[in-house]
Each structure stands twice: as C-alpha cells, then as structure tokens.
C-alpha cells in the first residue's frame, strides 16, 4: 500500500495560538458560467446547494463547503477527512461526468495542490497581518468569508470560519516554507 | 562632573532612578527619562562631534529629529554597532555606550581639524574641481582617499543580532503627530467612533506643548502637562483608537499608503529586551490622514554660528522643562520673534542668569518681551550677533546694531560674555510628509514659510505644520478642520489661554562687519556648507535650487536639511532676486528620518530570505545526499554524489546509468495546467505554433509557445486526455507566467473561447523513469497497464493504478531514451518513488538530478528554453521550422515571424559544436569567432549555450547559437579563451541516436 505523506508533520502551539494541518481533504476546483442555467442547476443538484454568487462568500452543507474564488470559479472542500487508501472521489466523478463531459464547465481535482493549515486562537489576524496586506478587520470580512491574498509573498486563500478559527490554503510546495514562517511569526504576538 | 547643570527640581525625569552610561569611554549618570543629549548637557557636555568636512567642534544643537550635530555611534558589542544616531533622540538606559563620530583620535583632539585651516581652498565643488586629472590617479589614489574621508560613522561588521518585524494596518483616520493639534483631532475622531491610529515619533505625547511655560499657556484652566495627561488618558480608554509612540512616519505614498517605523526596544537595557522585536515596520493604509507634524525652529545665519554652546531656543526650553537641565549659567539670546522670550522667562524663573536678548526687530509690544523687560533682562533691539568666540565652547558674542534696512551693521561693537547662546529664527512648518504625498506648497511672503496648499488625497494638515502658530489658533483650527474633514456636527469648545504674540521679522543671512569671504556662516551644519559656498555656486552658474543643493551638498546629510534648507533657499532667493515662491523647494524624499536596513528587511532574513518550494519527494532527496539547485523558487535535486564523488563524476555516472540501465528523475516542478472546455483544441492551436485539432485522444505532443514578438517563450508536452480535456506542461521557471499569460489571452483577447484553465502543478508528483529497463520497472510498479509498444507507443498516455491509487502514465522523453512519466497525487509521490527504487534495484536504477538531465537532453540536441534561448530566438533560428504550422490562420507570435528581421538568413542559429580535442570541454557563455586576431576586439559571431562531456559518446559536446549557423555545418570556428584558443567544428545538434531508435525501443 502506498504511504500518504503530507508535507506537514507537526502541529504547533504558542500561547493560545495553535496551528495544525487538515488532511486528507477532498478539494475540487469548479469552473462554469452561473448564467448558464444548465450549469447552475446541475452543480446545485449534485452539491445539494446553490453555488455562492457573491464575492468572497461561502456555502456549507453537511459534507461539503463551497467557496467563491471568482465569478466563474469555486473551490469545493470536504468538511471531513477522507480515506487515504483511495483517491477515487465520488463527488469528483459525478461532477466530472455531468459538468466537464457535457462541456458545461470544468472540474479539476486539486486535493493535493493545496495544503490546509487550520489556525485557531484569539490573535490569528494579528499574525496574518505581519505578511498580508489584506484588511482582516474589514466589515466585508466576517465569519464564513473567504479571501485570496498573499502572505509573506506566497499566494494563499483564507477561509474565516470564525474570528478564532481559520483555514488557510496554500500550494503544497510552499507549505513547508509558510508553515515555518507562521510559526516564527507567532513568537512575536 | 555629576549633573552640575541639573536644576534642583522639575522635569519629567524620574530622579529616583539613576542610570549610568558611557560616552567616549567615560562613565556618566543621568536619570530615567533622559535622552543622551539631556544627560550629557546635565553633565556640562556640549561638544559631542566634529563636522564632516572641516572637523570643527560641534555641540548639541536641538532636542529632536532635526539634530544636525550630535550624531553618535552606539556600541553594543565588538562588531555590533549603530552609526549616525541622534543623541537628542536616544533614551538612555543602563549600559548605554556611545561614542562621537568623525574624529580621530578623540572629539577633544581631532587631527582632522587641520581641514579647518585649509577651508579657503576646499570650497563647494572641491572634489569636482580637484580630482579631474590625471585620470589614471583615480583608481589608486583619489578613490582611496575620498573613500576614507567619505561617510559618517562606522558600519557594523557582524550579523545584526536583533529581530525586526513588519505589519500591515488599516484604519479610517491616521493622525501623524501627537502635539496639541494631533491630540485634539484624535479625541474628536475617536469619540466619533472612527477607527483611529495616532502616531508620534517621540516617547511622550504633547509635542512642544510639553515644555511650554505653564504660566502663559492653559487649556480649560489646566496647565499644559495636566491637559496632555488628561487627554491621553481619555484616548487610552477609548477602544476605537490605537496609539503608537516612538513611531516615525518614514514615507507617505499615494492613496494614503504610509510606511512607519516603530521603535520597541532601543530605549531598554539589554536585560529587559528579552529577544523581542527591536523595530517594527508598519505599512498603513488609511482612508483619511490628518497631518499634525508640527514645525521646526530655525537657526540664525551669522559668522561662526556653529560653536558648541549655540543652541535652538526651544530646545533649551525643552531641556529645562522636560529634563530639568539648564544648558548654561550665563545665557544670551539671539532672536527675531517672541518665542525666545518664553525660554528666557522660563530659565529666569528657574534662577538661571539671562544676560541679554539680542533682537533684530525694532521693538515688540507683545506680552513676553514686556515681561522680560519687567524682569530686568537686557534687550538689545534692532541688533545682531555678528561673531562668536570660543573654540570648543562659546564664551563671547559680538553684537552690533543693524542699519535701518538691515543690510549692514553699524555703530560700536559690543562684546558680551556668555556660556550659551540661544538662537531663534522663527519656525518652519514640517511639510515633508505633505509634499511626499504629492501635495503642492505655497510661500507666505509675509510670514516667510512654505505651507501646504493643494492635495488631491483625503488628507488635511493642522496646527503648525499648516503654518498656524499660537496655542489658541492651533487648537481652534484643529477642532474646526477635523470636524469638517470627518463630517462631525459639533465638538466641545476648549478655552485656551496663550500669550499675545508679536510680529516676526526675517533676515536670511545676517550682515557682518567683515567682508563676506572672511566669514563662516554655516547653513548646513552637518555637511559644513556655508552661505559663501552657496554664493560661490551661484557665481559659478548654478541656478536651479536642485543643482545648488547637489553642488554644495546643502541639505544632503542624514538630517536632510531639516535645519538648513529654508535658509539656503532664502539666501539664493535674495542673491538671485527671485521670489521664494517661484524658486520652490528641493524635493522632500522618504524617509523623513533614517531607517535601519533591519526594519526594511523585517524577518525576511536567513531561512526566510527567499521563498522555497519543495517537491513531494524532497525528503527522499535530502536523505539520499542530493545537492540542490535553485530553479525558480524550487529546490531541485541537482546530483546525488556518493561518498567523496565530485559533481563531475556523479553527473557522468548518473548520465551513463540512464542510458545503459535505468534512471529516475523528479520532474514534479514542471508547470501543469489542466485545460477543459469545448474550445480547448482551438485554444491550443492559438497558443502553440503547431496544430492540435487532429491529435488523437490519449496522445501527447510537444509544443513551442512564442511571445507576441515571435520569440520562443516556453515549451512542453501537452496530452489529450479526452475530446475537450488536455493537460499542458510548462517549463519549471515559466509555469506562473505562462498561466498568467494564457489567462490574460482568454480573458482579454479570446473571450469567445469556452476554455477553463486550472493550475495543478502542486497536485501531481511527477516521476520520470528512463533507460532500457524502464519498461520492466513500470510494469512492476503500476497495475492494469499494457506496456507493449503497440498499445502504448512513444508520445501517448494511459490511466493506471498503483495500489488502488489512480495515476496517469505518459510515455514521453526529454532524454531521448525510452522513458515513462508517472503523475500521481502529490501526497503519494514519495511512496511511488520509493517503490520505483525498490523495484528498479535489480535493474540498477539510478536517481539522476537536473545536471545529468541537462547533459542527456544535450546529447539529443533538445533545447532548454532560457538556456538555448534568451528571448531573441525564433523557432526557425532553432532549426525547428517543422514545428511552425504554415496552414494555421493564427497563433501567438505568427505575424512577427514574417518580419524582415525575423526572416533574415544570417540570424544567430542553433548549431552543435565539436571540439577538435574530444577531451576539451567548452565554457558555457564563451564567445565564438570565425577569425582569431592577436587581441580583442574580434567579431563575435555567437556563443556557447550548453557544454558537457558526454559519457555515452566519450567526447565533449556543445550547443551554440552562431550567426548564419545553418550554413556553417562542417566549418571550423574558434573560441578564444584567456590563455588559449580552442578550435571547434560546427556539427548537427543531435549527437546521439538521430533515428530515435531508443525512444521507440
């Protein structure tokens, strides 16, 4: 059996800030035109929810969270960890069959493209502000919002679940570097 | 000497906490709350440094950021040191060790002061005039001496031990300066519920109000200190506001983006620093900005106005009121306004002898001069100081009356004995940040200052930085302008008591009884430029203020002319008879006050210096002794030396193994783009030079991507996974830019195409296995794939499974060898790699790095974009005409391929080179000539792009671009090196297996 080896091998706690990797999680990039009713209804039916249409918003169902990344782009993420022994994802198969194969849009598995850091604590945004020009205090960035920005020069997607619980998505190859940087940043809070 | 100049009471220092520090090796004592300057003055020390050019003794002149003289070096440890810090800003702490700069052997006895004697022959422009010729003396003589003389202070020689940090911050209202105007504005803004950031460069808030005379200045019946304390307390209790002290705004950019530096531990003793951040760089984006940056007191420009013991009057008041320090025992004043009188009264009330006030004005009927009169202080109206005596400390001033039109001095010369001369030439609004932000200034002819006139940003200036003086005016302006700026209905009225002020009269350069050439009236203290230097520059034809500045270096020192600039402008305007408003100012550039490199760099040092990207197999490479190469931001395995193997030997071994048994390469770094959509084929037709529509499903094709200019931009293999589904690979370094370029074309040039691009570079681990045994290895690693050549030929792909995990296998080759590429979800990558290694062991599988990969592809003549190409190479230049479709309607760069220049036949073209001596390896980058001359210059017709010793061919091979190369095959060319000339023969670019038997084996 193949070993599933994630790039992060530790968890980190400093005072009341802690950080751990969430893995394995199914991540699927979905592209399509919401004004195309076929696409919107097919996606809605498979996901059991309407794709969020407003910038930087998210929708969550029991098993899946859908994050708005652009006017025609969403990231679908499983809420729970999945089996490491197989990468045959039912959701991906269904979406691919009904959306990609029918030329309604694109469905791409990006499960290992991104690594998720789950951050918790009372000072998450103070730490992120050390390397990100985004205004985390903005009235437009409340709970359940998502934003794509940079963190110490690295592209990241930040999903604010609550003020004290945040999922940070970073490309796998950058994860080791960014993990070390956030860890170092947390010393100075 | 122990604090003999300390007043018996008063000040905001903590007299119960004595602090010892070292200055120039001697131990002194001060109190908690002292600056280095105040503590030295309390100990009677004025002389702290030597001037830059003439090495004249210089004393503490001011009390803040504008200080031109008191630059010191802080010594922390051997090799760890901070130069050019202003003693007026350094808060003392236990163990502080500071020394004077620009003097040797000591500040008291400085050999460099001999320059002062030669000052008549080293005027402005001395260097330009003197070091013109002979030119050959430059390198060994002039440069050596100029470098020795240049610069102030010493750089540290050791690594900076401190931590620095950055932070981004957003606010609705940023208020710069916490003087009375800033505090009033902050309170109004915070009370109105705005998110406010208030910053001040000083440790204490209140600005100059902090040391105002409490008998003459009151707000709502409170003394200045009481009001400041109460206001600050109110602000601290307001959750809308963030307050930062010791924070200096360095730069004010467009769109209200400001950079500031917060000093966190410089004022602490080492034991209290606890490895915390020393300085933090704030990057602030503010919706609205209120500038309340105050003003800087001006000196007076007269002969020998630079001696230790000559200080700004407001500074002397601050030393008395804030630090309980008298700067002298027998004080004279020289002024043109009423502010100096407040200092005189303050010191008089503290029992210090004020022997005279010299005032250039006819008379003033204002409150403070009247009071001085009553106190019996002698005032010399319509008079000027024309000279001072005392080498290391002032001891006499010479005073004469001014003529009616102030153009000369008349009457008898009076000599007054004193140990301190306070000068006050009025105040200059600190408009630096305003102009940095793009604001335009206007000159007030009556009041003789530049003030903020026009700005397009959401920004206001309030208080004395706006040219508003007098506490009452400042506060009422701050209230009214802030209220209006923030659209607030009403604010509380404040009842302000302030002395009735008199007029202000200005003379930029005071007259003297000597001829002008015999005077030394310093304008820029730090760079030693005098009024005469400015006059000389004007006489020599420099007219623009920017030229005069550079020629005389006025305003170019570390203080950026905070003290000097106005007078320099005034003198130029007078001499050239130009209105100051028309003359304008020099440009105020960031930073407002010097910034450490540490603060700019932040924590991006050491392992955070640059971003590093790692492949899924990185740990395996590390454990197996790989040396890494930086490619883009990736760490790529370069070669895997065993034991004491050299790089050359390792690469030869790896390359040999890849052709004779099996090699394995980590190719995960290549860019991968998933392409889906009904127009995917048409999209590829437009992106690449060749045709894609007829590529069968399951097949792979190599493509060349051009830029608009027809030059090769990227290359890679794209696989057709399905009718409308492709996966494109790009070069490692080009991945991000290619993705950006393709998205750009889709969104702006071809919005009609239904195509979606998704980067999957990091999703897949890519493991390339090549060599004669590769097929056998793959057969054992994957399940459910038939590897027979019929089923799985070169340039095709199959879906597969490895232990229930889905993967894709492509039969493609960059080495020219039979080769397969496994693409699998990244987290399984290392495990699959290990599996390949264990299965391949019996076949002698050998991991090879990027260097061997380069060698192997060079044997086959495959190009590397960025090595064989440099942005000036077309596909035709590369002899790859076959890949450029003549039938396609269009593709990126097509038009440019038909320009006369790109069709020129004698362009540099891609060729192979073989050395006559097969053991001779060429240097990459070496120039190629057709004809060798005895010495350069020679006509260079091309250069070597790649060069290796091929272990499979047992000879040296090289690739090159050569003018007209296509027609030179078989011709002899030459490569002149430093010690020899190498003969080469132009060959085909494919050195090995021209027929491609290995690929299809």
Short mmCIF file of N, CA and C in Angstrom, two decimals, chain B residues 702-773:
data_model
loop_
_atom_site.label_atom_id
_atom_site.label_comp_id
_atom_site.label_asym_id
_atom_site.label_seq_id
_atom_site.Cartn_x
_atom_site.Cartn_y
_atom_site.Cartn_z
N UNK B 702 4.52 17.68 -28.43
CA UNK B 702 5.41 18.73 -27.95
C UNK B 702 5.01 20.05 -28.61
N UNK B 703 5.00 21.13 -27.84
CA UNK B 703 4.63 22.42 -28.41
C UNK B 703 5.63 23.51 -28.05
N UNK B 704 5.76 24.46 -28.96
CA UNK B 704 6.59 25.65 -28.69
C UNK B 704 5.65 26.85 -28.58
N UNK B 705 5.80 27.60 -27.53
CA UNK B 705 4.95 28.78 -27.34
C UNK B 705 5.81 30.02 -27.60
N UNK B 706 5.28 30.93 -28.40
CA UNK B 706 6.05 32.15 -28.71
C UNK B 706 5.45 33.34 -27.98
N UNK B 707 6.25 34.37 -27.90
CA UNK B 707 5.74 35.65 -27.43
C UNK B 707 5.17 36.40 -28.63
N UNK B 708 4.52 37.52 -28.39
CA UNK B 708 3.99 38.30 -29.50
C UNK B 708 5.07 38.65 -30.51
N UNK B 709 6.31 38.78 -30.03
CA UNK B 709 7.40 39.18 -30.91
C UNK B 709 7.97 38.01 -31.71
N UNK B 710 7.35 36.84 -31.60
CA UNK B 710 7.80 35.70 -32.40
C UNK B 710 8.94 34.92 -31.78
N UNK B 711 9.36 35.33 -30.60
CA UNK B 711 10.49 34.66 -29.95
C UNK B 711 9.99 33.54 -29.04
N UNK B 712 10.80 32.48 -28.93
CA UNK B 712 10.40 31.33 -28.12
C UNK B 712 10.25 31.75 -26.65
N UNK B 713 9.11 31.36 -26.07
CA UNK B 713 8.74 31.81 -24.73
C UNK B 713 8.68 30.64 -23.75
N UNK B 714 8.17 29.49 -24.25
CA UNK B 714 8.04 28.34 -23.37
C UNK B 714 7.88 27.11 -24.25
N UNK B 715 8.11 25.94 -23.65
CA UNK B 715 7.84 24.72 -24.40
C UNK B 715 7.40 23.64 -23.43
N UNK B 716 6.89 22.55 -23.98
CA UNK B 716 6.46 21.45 -23.13
C UNK B 716 5.53 20.51 -23.88
N UNK B 717 5.24 19.39 -23.22
CA UNK B 717 4.40 18.37 -23.82
C UNK B 717 2.98 18.53 -23.29
N UNK B 718 2.00 18.48 -24.20
CA UNK B 718 0.60 18.54 -23.80
C UNK B 718 -0.06 17.23 -24.21
N UNK B 719 -0.89 16.70 -23.33
CA UNK B 719 -1.52 15.40 -23.55
C UNK B 719 -3.02 15.58 -23.71
N UNK B 720 -3.58 14.89 -24.70
CA UNK B 720 -5.03 14.97 -24.87
C UNK B 720 -5.65 13.84 -24.05
N UNK B 721 -6.28 14.22 -22.93
CA UNK B 721 -6.87 13.23 -22.04
C UNK B 721 -8.23 12.79 -22.54
N UNK B 722 -8.90 13.72 -23.23
CA UNK B 722 -10.26 13.45 -23.69
C UNK B 722 -10.55 14.44 -24.82
N UNK B 723 -11.72 14.33 -25.38
CA UNK B 723 -12.08 15.19 -26.50
C UNK B 723 -11.78 16.67 -26.20
N UNK B 724 -12.27 17.11 -25.04
CA UNK B 724 -12.10 18.53 -24.69
C UNK B 724 -11.31 18.71 -23.40
N UNK B 725 -10.38 17.82 -23.17
CA UNK B 725 -9.63 17.85 -21.91
C UNK B 725 -8.16 17.56 -22.19
N UNK B 726 -7.33 18.54 -21.86
CA UNK B 726 -5.88 18.40 -22.08
C UNK B 726 -5.15 18.68 -20.77
N UNK B 727 -3.94 18.16 -20.67
CA UNK B 727 -3.06 18.62 -19.60
C UNK B 727 -1.78 19.12 -20.25
N UNK B 728 -1.46 20.39 -19.97
CA UNK B 728 -0.30 21.04 -20.56
C UNK B 728 0.83 21.05 -19.54
N UNK B 729 2.06 20.80 -19.99
CA UNK B 729 3.19 21.01 -19.08
C UNK B 729 3.99 22.21 -19.59
N UNK B 730 4.50 22.96 -18.66
CA UNK B 730 5.32 24.14 -19.00
C UNK B 730 6.68 23.95 -18.36
N UNK B 731 7.61 24.86 -18.68
CA UNK B 731 8.90 24.81 -18.02
C UNK B 731 8.71 25.13 -16.54
N UNK B 732 9.66 24.73 -15.70
CA UNK B 732 9.57 24.97 -14.27
C UNK B 732 9.52 26.46 -13.97
N UNK B 733 10.47 27.18 -14.53
CA UNK B 733 10.56 28.61 -14.24
C UNK B 733 9.44 29.41 -14.87
N UNK B 734 8.88 28.88 -16.00
CA UNK B 734 7.87 29.66 -16.71
C UNK B 734 6.45 29.40 -16.27
N UNK B 735 6.25 28.44 -15.35
CA UNK B 735 4.89 27.99 -15.03
C UNK B 735 3.93 29.14 -14.69
N UNK B 736 4.34 30.00 -13.78
CA UNK B 736 3.43 31.05 -13.31
C UNK B 736 3.16 32.07 -14.39
N UNK B 737 4.20 32.46 -15.13
CA UNK B 737 3.99 33.49 -16.15
C UNK B 737 3.20 32.94 -17.33
N UNK B 738 3.42 31.67 -17.67
CA UNK B 738 2.65 31.08 -18.76
C UNK B 738 1.17 31.05 -18.38
N UNK B 739 0.89 30.60 -17.15
CA UNK B 739 -0.50 30.54 -16.68
C UNK B 739 -1.12 31.95 -16.75
N UNK B 740 -0.38 32.92 -16.30
CA UNK B 740 -0.89 34.29 -16.31
C UNK B 740 -1.14 34.79 -17.72
N UNK B 741 -0.20 34.47 -18.61
CA UNK B 741 -0.31 34.92 -20.00
C UNK B 741 -1.52 34.27 -20.66
N UNK B 742 -1.70 32.96 -20.44
CA UNK B 742 -2.82 32.26 -21.07
C UNK B 742 -4.15 32.77 -20.54
N UNK B 743 -4.23 33.01 -19.23
CA UNK B 743 -5.46 33.57 -18.65
C UNK B 743 -5.74 34.94 -19.25
N UNK B 744 -4.67 35.71 -19.40
CA UNK B 744 -4.80 37.05 -19.96
C UNK B 744 -5.37 36.97 -21.37
N UNK B 745 -4.84 36.09 -22.20
CA UNK B 745 -5.34 35.94 -23.56
C UNK B 745 -6.81 35.49 -23.56
N UNK B 746 -7.12 34.55 -22.66
CA UNK B 746 -8.50 34.06 -22.61
C UNK B 746 -9.47 35.17 -22.22
N UNK B 747 -9.06 35.96 -21.26
CA UNK B 747 -9.99 36.96 -20.74
C UNK B 747 -10.08 38.21 -21.60
N UNK B 748 -8.96 38.56 -22.26
CA UNK B 748 -8.99 39.85 -22.97
C UNK B 748 -8.96 39.72 -24.50
N UNK B 749 -8.29 38.68 -25.03
CA UNK B 749 -8.15 38.57 -26.49
C UNK B 749 -9.18 37.61 -27.09
N UNK B 750 -9.41 36.53 -26.39
CA UNK B 750 -10.29 35.49 -26.95
C UNK B 750 -11.44 35.17 -26.00
N UNK B 751 -12.23 36.15 -25.59
CA UNK B 751 -13.30 35.86 -24.64
C UNK B 751 -14.35 34.92 -25.24
N UNK B 752 -14.30 34.76 -26.57
CA UNK B 752 -15.30 33.88 -27.21
C UNK B 752 -14.98 32.40 -26.99
N UNK B 753 -13.77 32.09 -26.58
CA UNK B 753 -13.40 30.67 -26.41
C UNK B 753 -13.94 30.12 -25.09
N UNK B 754 -14.56 28.96 -25.16
CA UNK B 754 -15.05 28.31 -23.94
C UNK B 754 -13.96 27.37 -23.44
N UNK B 755 -13.09 27.92 -22.62
CA UNK B 755 -11.96 27.15 -22.10
C UNK B 755 -11.71 27.56 -20.65
N UNK B 756 -11.46 26.58 -19.80
CA UNK B 756 -11.09 26.89 -18.41
C UNK B 756 -9.71 26.32 -18.12
N UNK B 757 -8.89 27.13 -17.46
CA UNK B 757 -7.55 26.69 -17.09
C UNK B 757 -7.46 26.56 -15.57
N UNK B 758 -6.90 25.47 -15.11
CA UNK B 758 -6.70 25.30 -13.66
C UNK B 758 -5.29 24.78 -13.43
N UNK B 759 -4.53 25.49 -12.60
CA UNK B 759 -3.17 25.02 -12.32
C UNK B 759 -3.23 23.79 -11.42
N UNK B 760 -2.49 22.75 -11.82
CA UNK B 760 -2.42 21.54 -10.98
C UNK B 760 -0.96 21.16 -10.71
N UNK B 761 -0.09 22.16 -10.85
CA UNK B 761 1.35 21.90 -10.66
C UNK B 761 1.63 21.17 -9.36
N UNK B 762 1.01 21.64 -8.29
CA UNK B 762 1.34 21.07 -6.98
C UNK B 762 0.52 19.82 -6.66
N UNK B 763 -0.52 19.58 -7.46
CA UNK B 763 -1.38 18.43 -7.18
C UNK B 763 -0.68 17.12 -7.53
N UNK B 764 0.19 17.17 -8.54
CA UNK B 764 0.82 15.94 -9.02
C UNK B 764 2.30 15.87 -8.65
N UNK B 765 2.71 14.67 -8.24
CA UNK B 765 4.13 14.36 -8.20
C UNK B 765 4.44 13.74 -9.55
N UNK B 766 5.55 14.13 -10.17
CA UNK B 766 5.91 13.57 -11.47
C UNK B 766 7.24 12.84 -11.36
N UNK B 767 7.18 11.55 -11.68
CA UNK B 767 8.37 10.70 -11.55
C UNK B 767 8.70 10.18 -12.94
N UNK B 768 9.88 10.54 -13.42
CA UNK B 768 10.27 10.12 -14.76
C UNK B 768 11.28 8.99 -14.66
N UNK B 769 10.95 7.86 -15.28
CA UNK B 769 11.87 6.72 -15.28
C UNK B 769 12.30 6.47 -16.72
N UNK B 770 13.62 6.45 -16.95
CA UNK B 770 14.08 6.27 -18.32
C UNK B 770 15.14 5.18 -18.39
N UNK B 771 15.49 4.82 -19.60
CA UNK B 771 16.55 3.82 -19.80
C UNK B 771 15.99 2.52 -20.33
N UNK B 772 16.89 1.64 -20.80
CA UNK B 772 16.45 0.39 -21.42
C UNK B 772 15.57 -0.47 -20.50
N UNK B 773 15.76 -0.36 -19.17
CA UNK B 773 14.98 -1.20 -18.26
C UNK B 773 13.72 -0.51 -17.75
#
